[in-house]
Coordinates of C-alpha atoms (C1' of nucleotides) in Angstrom, one line a residue:
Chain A
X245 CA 83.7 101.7 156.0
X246 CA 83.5 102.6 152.5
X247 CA 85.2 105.2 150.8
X248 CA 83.5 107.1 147.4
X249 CA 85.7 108.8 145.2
X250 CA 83.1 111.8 143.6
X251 CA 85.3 113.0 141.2
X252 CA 86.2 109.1 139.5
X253 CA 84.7 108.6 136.3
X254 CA 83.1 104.9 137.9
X255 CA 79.8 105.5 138.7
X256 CA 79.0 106.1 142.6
X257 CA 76.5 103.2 142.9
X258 CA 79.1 100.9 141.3
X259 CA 81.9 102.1 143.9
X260 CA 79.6 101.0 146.3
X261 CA 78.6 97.8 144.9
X262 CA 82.7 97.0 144.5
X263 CA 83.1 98.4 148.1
X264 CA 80.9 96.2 149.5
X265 CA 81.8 93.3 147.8
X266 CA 85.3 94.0 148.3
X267 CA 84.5 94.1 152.3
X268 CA 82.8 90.8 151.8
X269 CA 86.2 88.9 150.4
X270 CA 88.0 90.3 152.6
X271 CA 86.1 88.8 155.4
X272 CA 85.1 92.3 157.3
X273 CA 81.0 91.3 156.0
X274 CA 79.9 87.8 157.1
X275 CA 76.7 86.3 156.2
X276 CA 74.1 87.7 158.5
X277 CA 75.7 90.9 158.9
X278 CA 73.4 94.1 158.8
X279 CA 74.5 96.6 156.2
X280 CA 73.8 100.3 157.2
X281 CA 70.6 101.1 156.6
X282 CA 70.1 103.4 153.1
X283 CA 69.3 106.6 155.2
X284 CA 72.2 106.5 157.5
X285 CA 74.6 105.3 155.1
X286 CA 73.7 108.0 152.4
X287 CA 73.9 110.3 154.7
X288 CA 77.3 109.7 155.8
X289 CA 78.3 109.2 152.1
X290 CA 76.8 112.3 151.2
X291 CA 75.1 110.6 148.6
X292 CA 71.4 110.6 147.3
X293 CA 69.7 107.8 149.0
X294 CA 68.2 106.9 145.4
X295 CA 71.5 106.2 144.8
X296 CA 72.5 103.8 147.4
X297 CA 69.0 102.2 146.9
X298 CA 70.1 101.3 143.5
X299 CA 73.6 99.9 144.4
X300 CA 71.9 97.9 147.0
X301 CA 69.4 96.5 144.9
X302 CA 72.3 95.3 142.6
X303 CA 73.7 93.6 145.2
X304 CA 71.1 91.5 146.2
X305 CA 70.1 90.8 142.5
X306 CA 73.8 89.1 143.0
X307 CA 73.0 87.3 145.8
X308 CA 75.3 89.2 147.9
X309 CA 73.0 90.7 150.2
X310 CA 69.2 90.7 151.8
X311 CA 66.4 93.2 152.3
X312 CA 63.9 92.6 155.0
X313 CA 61.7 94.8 155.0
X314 CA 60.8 96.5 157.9
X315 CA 64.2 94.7 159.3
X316 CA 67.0 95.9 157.4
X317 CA 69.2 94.3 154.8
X318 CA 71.8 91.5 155.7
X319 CA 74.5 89.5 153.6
X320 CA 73.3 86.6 152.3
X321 CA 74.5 83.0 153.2
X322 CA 76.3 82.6 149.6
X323 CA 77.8 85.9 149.6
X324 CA 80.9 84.4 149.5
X325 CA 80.3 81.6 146.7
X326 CA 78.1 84.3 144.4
X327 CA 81.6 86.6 144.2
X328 CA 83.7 83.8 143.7
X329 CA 81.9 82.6 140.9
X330 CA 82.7 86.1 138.7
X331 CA 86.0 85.5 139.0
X332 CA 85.9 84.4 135.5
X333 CA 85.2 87.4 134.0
X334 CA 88.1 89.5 135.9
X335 CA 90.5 86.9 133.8
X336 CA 89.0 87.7 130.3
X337 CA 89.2 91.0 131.8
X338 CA 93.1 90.7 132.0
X339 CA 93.1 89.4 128.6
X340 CA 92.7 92.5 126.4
X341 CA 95.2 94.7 128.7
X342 CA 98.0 91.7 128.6
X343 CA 97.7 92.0 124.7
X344 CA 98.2 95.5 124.5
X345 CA 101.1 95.6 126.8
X346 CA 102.8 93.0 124.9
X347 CA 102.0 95.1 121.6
X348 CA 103.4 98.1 123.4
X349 CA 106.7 96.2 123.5
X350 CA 106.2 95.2 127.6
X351 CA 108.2 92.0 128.1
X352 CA 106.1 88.9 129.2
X353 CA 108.8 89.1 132.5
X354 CA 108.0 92.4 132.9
X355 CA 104.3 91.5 133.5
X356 CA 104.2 88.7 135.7
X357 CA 106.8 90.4 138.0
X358 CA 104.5 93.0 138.2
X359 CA 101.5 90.6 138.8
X360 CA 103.1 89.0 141.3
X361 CA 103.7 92.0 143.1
X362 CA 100.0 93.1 143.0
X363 CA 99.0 89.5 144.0
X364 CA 100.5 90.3 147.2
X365 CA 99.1 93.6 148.7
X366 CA 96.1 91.6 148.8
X367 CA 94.9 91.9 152.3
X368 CA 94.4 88.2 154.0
X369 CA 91.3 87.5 154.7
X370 CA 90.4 87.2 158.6
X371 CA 90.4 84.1 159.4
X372 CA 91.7 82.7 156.6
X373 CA 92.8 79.0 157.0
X374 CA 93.6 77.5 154.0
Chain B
X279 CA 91.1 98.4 108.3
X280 CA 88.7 98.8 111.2
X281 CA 86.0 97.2 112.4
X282 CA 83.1 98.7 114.5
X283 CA 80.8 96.4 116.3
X284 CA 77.6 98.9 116.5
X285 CA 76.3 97.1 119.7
X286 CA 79.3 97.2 121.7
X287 CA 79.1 98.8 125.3
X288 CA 82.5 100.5 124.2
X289 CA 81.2 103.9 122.4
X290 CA 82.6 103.9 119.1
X291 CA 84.2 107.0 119.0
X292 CA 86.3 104.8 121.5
X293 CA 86.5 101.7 119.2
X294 CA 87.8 104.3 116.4
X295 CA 90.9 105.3 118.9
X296 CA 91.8 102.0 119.9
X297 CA 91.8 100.7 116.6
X298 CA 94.0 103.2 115.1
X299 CA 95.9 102.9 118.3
X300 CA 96.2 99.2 117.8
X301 CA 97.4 99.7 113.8
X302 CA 100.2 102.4 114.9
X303 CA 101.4 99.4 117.4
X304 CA 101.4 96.9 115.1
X305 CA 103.2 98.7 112.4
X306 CA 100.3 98.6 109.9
X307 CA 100.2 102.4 109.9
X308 CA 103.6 104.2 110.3
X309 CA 104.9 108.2 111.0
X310 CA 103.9 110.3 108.3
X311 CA 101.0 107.7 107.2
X312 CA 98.0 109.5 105.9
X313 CA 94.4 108.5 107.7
X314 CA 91.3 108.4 105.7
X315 CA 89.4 112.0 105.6
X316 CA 86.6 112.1 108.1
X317 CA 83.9 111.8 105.2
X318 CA 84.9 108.6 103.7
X319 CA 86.0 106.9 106.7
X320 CA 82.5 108.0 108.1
X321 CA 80.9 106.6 105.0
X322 CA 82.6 103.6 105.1
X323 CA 82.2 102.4 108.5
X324 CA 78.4 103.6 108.3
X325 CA 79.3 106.1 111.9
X326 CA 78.4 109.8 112.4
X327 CA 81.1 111.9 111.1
X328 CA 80.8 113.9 114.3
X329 CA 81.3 110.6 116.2
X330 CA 84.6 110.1 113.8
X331 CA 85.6 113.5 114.4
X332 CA 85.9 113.5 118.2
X333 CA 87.7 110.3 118.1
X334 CA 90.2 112.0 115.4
X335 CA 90.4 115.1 117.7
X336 CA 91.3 112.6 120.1
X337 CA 93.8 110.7 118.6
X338 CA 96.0 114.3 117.5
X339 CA 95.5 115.2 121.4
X340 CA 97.1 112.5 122.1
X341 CA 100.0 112.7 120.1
X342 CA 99.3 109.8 117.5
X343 CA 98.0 111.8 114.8
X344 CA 98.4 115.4 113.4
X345 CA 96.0 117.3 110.7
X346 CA 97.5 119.2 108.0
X347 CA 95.0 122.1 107.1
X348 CA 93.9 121.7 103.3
X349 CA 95.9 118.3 103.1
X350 CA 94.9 115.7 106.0
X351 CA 95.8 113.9 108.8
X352 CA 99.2 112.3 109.4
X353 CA 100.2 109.5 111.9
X354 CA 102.7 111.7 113.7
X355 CA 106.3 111.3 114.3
X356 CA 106.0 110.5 117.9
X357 CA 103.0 108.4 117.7
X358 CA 104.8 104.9 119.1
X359 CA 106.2 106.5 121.5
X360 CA 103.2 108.5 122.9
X361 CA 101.0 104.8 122.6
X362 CA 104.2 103.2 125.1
X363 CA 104.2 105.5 127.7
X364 CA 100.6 104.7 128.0
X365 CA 101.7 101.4 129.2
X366 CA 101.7 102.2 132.7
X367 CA 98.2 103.0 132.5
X368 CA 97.9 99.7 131.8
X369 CA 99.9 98.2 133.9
X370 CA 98.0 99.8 136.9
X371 CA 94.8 98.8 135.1
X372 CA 95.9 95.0 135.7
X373 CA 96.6 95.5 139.3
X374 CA 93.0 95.7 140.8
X375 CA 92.2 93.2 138.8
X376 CA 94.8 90.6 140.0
X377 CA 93.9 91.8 143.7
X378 CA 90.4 90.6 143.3
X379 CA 91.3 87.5 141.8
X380 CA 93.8 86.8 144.4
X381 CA 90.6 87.6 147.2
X382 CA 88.4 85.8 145.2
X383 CA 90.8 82.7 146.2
X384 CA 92.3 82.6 142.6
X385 CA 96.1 80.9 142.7
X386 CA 98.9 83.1 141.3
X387 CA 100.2 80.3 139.2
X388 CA 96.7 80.3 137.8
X389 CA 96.3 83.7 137.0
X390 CA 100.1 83.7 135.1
X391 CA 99.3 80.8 132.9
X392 CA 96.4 83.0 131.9
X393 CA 98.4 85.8 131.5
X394 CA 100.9 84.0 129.3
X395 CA 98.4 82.6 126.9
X396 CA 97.3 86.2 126.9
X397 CA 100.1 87.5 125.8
X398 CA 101.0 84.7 123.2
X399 CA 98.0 85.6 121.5
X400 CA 99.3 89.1 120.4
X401 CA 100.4 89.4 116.9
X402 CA 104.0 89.8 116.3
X403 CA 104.6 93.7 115.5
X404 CA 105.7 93.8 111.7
X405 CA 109.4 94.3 111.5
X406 CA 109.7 93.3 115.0
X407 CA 113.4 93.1 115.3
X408 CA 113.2 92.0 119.2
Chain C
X239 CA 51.3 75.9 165.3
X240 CA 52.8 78.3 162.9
X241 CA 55.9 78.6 160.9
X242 CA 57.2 82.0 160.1
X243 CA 60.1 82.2 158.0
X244 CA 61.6 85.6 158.6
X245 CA 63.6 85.8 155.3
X246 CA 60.5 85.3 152.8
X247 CA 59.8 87.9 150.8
X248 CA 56.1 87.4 152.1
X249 CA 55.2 90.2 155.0
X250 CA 55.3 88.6 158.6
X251 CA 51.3 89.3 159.1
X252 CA 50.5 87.8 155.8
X253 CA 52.2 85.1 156.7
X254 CA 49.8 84.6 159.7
X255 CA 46.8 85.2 158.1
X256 CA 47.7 82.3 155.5
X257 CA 48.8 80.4 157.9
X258 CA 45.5 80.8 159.8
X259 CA 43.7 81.0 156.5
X260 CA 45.2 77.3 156.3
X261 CA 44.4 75.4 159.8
X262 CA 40.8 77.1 159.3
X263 CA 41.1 74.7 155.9
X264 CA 42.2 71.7 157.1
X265 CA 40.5 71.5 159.9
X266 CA 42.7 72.0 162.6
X267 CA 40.6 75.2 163.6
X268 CA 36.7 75.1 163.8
X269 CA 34.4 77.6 164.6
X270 CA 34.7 78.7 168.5
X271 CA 38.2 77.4 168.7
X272 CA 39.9 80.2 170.8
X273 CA 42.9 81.5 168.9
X274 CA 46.4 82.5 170.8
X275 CA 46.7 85.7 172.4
X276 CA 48.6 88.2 170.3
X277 CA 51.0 88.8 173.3
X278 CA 51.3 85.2 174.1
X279 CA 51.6 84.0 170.2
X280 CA 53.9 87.2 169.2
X281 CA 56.1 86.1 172.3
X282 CA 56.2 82.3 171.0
X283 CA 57.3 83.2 167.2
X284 CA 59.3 86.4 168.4
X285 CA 57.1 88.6 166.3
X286 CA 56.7 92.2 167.0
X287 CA 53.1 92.2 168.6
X288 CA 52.5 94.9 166.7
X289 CA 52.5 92.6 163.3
X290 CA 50.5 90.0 165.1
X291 CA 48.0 92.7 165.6
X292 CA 47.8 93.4 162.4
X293 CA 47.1 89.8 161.4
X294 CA 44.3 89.2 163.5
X295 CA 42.6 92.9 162.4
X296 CA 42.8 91.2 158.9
X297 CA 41.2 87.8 159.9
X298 CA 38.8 89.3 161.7
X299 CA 37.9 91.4 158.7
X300 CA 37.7 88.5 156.5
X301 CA 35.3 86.9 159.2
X302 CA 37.6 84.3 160.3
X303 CA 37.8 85.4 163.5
X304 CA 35.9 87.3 166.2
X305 CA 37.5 89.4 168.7
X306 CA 35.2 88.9 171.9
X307 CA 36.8 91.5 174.1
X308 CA 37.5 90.5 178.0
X309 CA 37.7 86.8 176.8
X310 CA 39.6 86.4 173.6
X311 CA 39.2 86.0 169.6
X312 CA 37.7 82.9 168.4
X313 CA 36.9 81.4 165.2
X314 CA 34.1 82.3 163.6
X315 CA 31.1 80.5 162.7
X316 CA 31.0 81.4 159.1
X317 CA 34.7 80.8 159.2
X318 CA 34.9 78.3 156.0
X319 CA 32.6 79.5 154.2
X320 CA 34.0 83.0 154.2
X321 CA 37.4 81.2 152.8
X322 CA 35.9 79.5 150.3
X323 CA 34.2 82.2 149.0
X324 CA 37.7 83.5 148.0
X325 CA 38.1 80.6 146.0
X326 CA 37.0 82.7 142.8
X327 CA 40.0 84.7 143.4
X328 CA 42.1 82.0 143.0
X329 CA 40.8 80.9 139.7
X330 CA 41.2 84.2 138.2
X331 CA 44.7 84.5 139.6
X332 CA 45.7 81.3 137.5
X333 CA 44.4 83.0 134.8
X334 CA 47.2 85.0 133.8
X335 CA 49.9 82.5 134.7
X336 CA 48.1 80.1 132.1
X337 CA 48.1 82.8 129.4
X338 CA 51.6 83.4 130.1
X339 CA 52.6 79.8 129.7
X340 CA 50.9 79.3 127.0
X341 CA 52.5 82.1 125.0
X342 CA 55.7 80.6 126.0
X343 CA 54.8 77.2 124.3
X344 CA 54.3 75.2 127.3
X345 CA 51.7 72.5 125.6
X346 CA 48.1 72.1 127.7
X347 CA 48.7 68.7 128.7
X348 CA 51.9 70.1 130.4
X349 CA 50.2 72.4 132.2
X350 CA 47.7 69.5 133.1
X351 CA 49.2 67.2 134.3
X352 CA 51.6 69.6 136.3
X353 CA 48.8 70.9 138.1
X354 CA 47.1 67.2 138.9
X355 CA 50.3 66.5 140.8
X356 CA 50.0 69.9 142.7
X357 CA 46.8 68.7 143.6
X358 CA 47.5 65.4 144.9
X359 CA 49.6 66.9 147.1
X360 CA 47.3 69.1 149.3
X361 CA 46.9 67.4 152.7
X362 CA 43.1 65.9 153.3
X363 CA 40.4 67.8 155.5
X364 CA 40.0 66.6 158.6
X365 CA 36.6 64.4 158.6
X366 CA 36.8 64.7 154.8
X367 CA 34.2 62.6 153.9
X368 CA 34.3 62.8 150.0
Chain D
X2 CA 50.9 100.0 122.5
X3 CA 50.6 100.0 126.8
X4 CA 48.3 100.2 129.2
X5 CA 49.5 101.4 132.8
X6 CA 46.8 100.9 135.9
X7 CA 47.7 103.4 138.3
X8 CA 46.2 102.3 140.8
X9 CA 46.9 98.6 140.8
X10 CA 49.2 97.5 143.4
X11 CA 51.7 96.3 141.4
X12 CA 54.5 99.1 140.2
X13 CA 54.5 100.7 137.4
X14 CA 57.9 99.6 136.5
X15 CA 56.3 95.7 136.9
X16 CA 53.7 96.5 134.9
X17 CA 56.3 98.2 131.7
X18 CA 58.2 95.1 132.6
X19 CA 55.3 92.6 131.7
X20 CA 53.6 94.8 128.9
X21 CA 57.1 94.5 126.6
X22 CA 57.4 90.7 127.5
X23 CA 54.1 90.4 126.2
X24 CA 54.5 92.4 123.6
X25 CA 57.9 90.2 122.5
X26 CA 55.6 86.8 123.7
X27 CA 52.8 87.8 121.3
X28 CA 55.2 88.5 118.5
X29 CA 54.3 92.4 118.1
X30 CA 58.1 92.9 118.7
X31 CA 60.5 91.1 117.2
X32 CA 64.1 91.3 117.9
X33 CA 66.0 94.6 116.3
X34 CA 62.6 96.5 116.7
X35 CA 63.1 99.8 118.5
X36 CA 61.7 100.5 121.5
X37 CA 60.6 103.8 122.2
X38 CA 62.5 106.3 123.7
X39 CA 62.7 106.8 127.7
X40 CA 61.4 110.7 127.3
X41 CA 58.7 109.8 124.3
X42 CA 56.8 107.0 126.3
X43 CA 57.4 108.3 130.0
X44 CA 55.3 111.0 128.4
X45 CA 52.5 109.3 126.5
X46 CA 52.0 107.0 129.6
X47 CA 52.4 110.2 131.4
X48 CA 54.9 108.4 134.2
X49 CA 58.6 109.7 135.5
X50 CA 61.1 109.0 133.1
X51 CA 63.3 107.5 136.3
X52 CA 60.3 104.7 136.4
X53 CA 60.2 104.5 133.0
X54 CA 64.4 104.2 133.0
X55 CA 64.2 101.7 135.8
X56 CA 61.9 99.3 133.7
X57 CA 63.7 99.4 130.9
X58 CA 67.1 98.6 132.6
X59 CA 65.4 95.5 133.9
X60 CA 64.3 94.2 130.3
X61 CA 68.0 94.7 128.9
X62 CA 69.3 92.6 132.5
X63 CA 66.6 90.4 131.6
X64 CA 68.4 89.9 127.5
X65 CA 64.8 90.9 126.3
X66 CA 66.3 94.4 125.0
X67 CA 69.6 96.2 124.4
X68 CA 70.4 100.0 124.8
X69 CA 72.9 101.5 122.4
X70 CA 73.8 104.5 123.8
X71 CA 72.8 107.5 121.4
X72 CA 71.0 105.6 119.1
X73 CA 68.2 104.1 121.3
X74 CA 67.0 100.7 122.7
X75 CA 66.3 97.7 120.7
X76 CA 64.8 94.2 121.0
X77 CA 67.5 91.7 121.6
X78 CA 68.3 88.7 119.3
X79 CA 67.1 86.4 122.2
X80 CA 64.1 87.9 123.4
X81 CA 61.8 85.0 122.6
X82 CA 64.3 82.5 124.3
X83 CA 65.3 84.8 127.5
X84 CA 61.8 85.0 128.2
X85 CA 60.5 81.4 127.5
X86 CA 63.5 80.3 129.6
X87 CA 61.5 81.4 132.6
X88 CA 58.1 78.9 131.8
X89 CA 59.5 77.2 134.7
X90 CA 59.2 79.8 137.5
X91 CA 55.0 80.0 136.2
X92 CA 54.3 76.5 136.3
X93 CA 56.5 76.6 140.0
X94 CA 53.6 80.1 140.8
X95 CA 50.7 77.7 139.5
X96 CA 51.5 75.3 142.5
X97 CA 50.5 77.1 145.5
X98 CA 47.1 78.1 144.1
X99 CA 46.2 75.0 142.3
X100 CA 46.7 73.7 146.6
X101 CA 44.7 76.3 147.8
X102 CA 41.8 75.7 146.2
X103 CA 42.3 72.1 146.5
X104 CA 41.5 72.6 150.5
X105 CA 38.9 74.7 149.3
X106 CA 37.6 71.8 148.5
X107 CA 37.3 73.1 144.4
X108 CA 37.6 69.7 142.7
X109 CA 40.0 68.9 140.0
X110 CA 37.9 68.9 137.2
X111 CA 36.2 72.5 137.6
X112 CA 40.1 73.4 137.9
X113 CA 41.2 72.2 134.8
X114 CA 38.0 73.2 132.7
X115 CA 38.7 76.5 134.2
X116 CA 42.4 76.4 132.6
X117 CA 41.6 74.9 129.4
X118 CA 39.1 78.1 129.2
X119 CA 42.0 80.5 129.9
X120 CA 44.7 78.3 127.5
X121 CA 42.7 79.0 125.2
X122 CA 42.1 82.7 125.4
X123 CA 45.8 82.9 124.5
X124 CA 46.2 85.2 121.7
X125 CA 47.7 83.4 118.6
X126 CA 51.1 84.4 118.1
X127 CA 51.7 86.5 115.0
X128 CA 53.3 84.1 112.2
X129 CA 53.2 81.3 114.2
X130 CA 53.2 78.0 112.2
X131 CA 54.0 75.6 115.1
Chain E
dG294 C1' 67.7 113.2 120.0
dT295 C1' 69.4 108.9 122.5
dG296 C1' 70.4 106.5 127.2
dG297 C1' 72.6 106.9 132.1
dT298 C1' 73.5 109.0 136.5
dC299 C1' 72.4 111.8 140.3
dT300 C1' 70.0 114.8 143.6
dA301 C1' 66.0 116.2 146.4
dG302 C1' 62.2 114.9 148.6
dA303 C1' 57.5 112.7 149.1
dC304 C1' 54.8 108.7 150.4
dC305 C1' 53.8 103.8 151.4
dA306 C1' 54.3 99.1 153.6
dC307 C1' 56.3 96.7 157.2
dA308 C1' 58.3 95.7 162.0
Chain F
dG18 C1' 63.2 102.9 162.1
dT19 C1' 63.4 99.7 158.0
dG20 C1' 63.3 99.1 152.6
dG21 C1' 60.6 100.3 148.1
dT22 C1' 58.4 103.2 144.7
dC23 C1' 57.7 107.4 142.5
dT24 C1' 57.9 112.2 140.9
dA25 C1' 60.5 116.3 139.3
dG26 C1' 64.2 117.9 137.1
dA27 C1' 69.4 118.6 136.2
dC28 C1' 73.4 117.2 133.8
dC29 C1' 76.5 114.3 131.1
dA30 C1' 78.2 111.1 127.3
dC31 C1' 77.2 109.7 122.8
dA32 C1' 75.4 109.8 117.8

DNA sequence: GTGGTCTAGACCACA
DNA sequence: GTGGTCTAGACCACA
């Protein structure tokens, strides 16, 4: 499900935070569906269940996810809305590297070709009507 | 000539390199331009010279600069070139980003007005002959 | 009877015992009022029976209820008595939320008048004669 | 400068969480003052530096404090406002009590006399000229 | 000396 | 079997 890169410089909790959420837009995670629990999960990571305890915290201090105790832990009905609403801050994120390619010399065509192209390897999500 | 903001999340030894990095693109410093000796650019920016010194270090590994024992530190001949080819890096950087935005439901004709406005912002390299 | 909200972050058998706790208040329950079996209520809010259990250990503790074995648990004479002998614990737990609020600012009368509309809305007792 | 009660039931991270808000409430730390370091305090309060850490990351989510890496963690610019932003959620935890006792049958007077008293055990902020 | 991440493993509450 | 908290201690980046 979930894929950790140990040798990447982005902390493991985070890839698993962006894993998950990434499995949530793309409409594999519903709302209501049961995350692996931290010991089997970790296990199959080969990662600390410390670890995955604090990535899953982080996700539900986003809203993404649930923790019933006792139960298990579950996406949350606004999974969906809570990601969406970040997208803001992935476009000031494009901001800073647009500038410097246009400083490196990088023609504005250049760029949005490119862009274009990485818009579409976006997976579909299931379902997806609209 | 730089500015470090001390509460940044971006170490400064890091905010050293991309400033320098940023002056060599935009013409202010040119080949065989002389940086400012650890001590005084450490004193003037109020930083640790060992924090200045590993971003320095940095900064000859990568090509841009080159230290002349007994006389300084000297943007090197290469240094534009070196800072371009980087520009895939970035280029790469953009394209999980747009992926996101495009599962988070973002438009592409949204994201490209973004990016255009982006890229308008940059200041015109001196003697930009384009 | 009960309402059991399965996603609180309240623990299944303490949200029994309140729930208890709050018939035995209003009135709905009086002393010698059988209370459901744990198989038979457990069954009717999909519980594990094992929670329920737990619960009715607790209210029995708390003299609530008495488990008469053969026939059944019942409420307790001293029932309400036992409750409201809690009460100081209730005080002393506002305690600290009114210190906190009033380090934030939030005036007296605020507070006051806040908690006269909490009060209004508790349901009556049964046969409240006051 | 904190007091830590092992054996309460609430965490110990809680219980950092809430001593440094009241700390910043009270006015005994003011924004830009340092906090001190993960390894000194973990040791004075003699608690895991991992707790310790997990408390602290809270209060900077929270905008009460800031960490600069290497240099060590400060009180934020905000504090005071971050924290009295959240006067709502008490006044919200006052509710369910203030019912409580209501069916309790406590009447509405002894409640409020019994909050006046703890308003007005409030420490005085430090400076405060309101 | 700072803070941040991670592993290993215990122990508790809850279902 | 769930999730949550805590300890012990290593190791890294940064100043």
């Amino acid at each position: 499900m979930l894929k950790i890169d140990r040798y990447s410089s982005v902390p493991i909790y985070e890839q698993v935070i962006n894993g998950f959420e990434r499995l949530v837009l793309v409409g594999a995670l519903s709302p209501g569906s049961q995350l692996p629990s931290v010991r089997s999960l970790s296990q199959e990571l080969s990662i600390n269940p410390n670890t995955l305890q604090k990535a899953y915290a982080e996700l539900d201090r986003r809203g993404i996810s649930t923790a019933v105790p006792g139960k298990g832990r579950f996406i949350s009905e606004d999974a969906l809305n809570n990601l969406k609403s970040c997208a803001g801050d992935m476009l000031s994120e494009l901001s800073s590297a647009v500038e410097r390619l246009a400083l490196c010399g990088i023609g504005l065509n250049k760029i949005i070709s490119y862009i274009e192209a990485a818009y579409h390897t976006a997976p579909e999500k299931k379902g997806d009507t609209k």
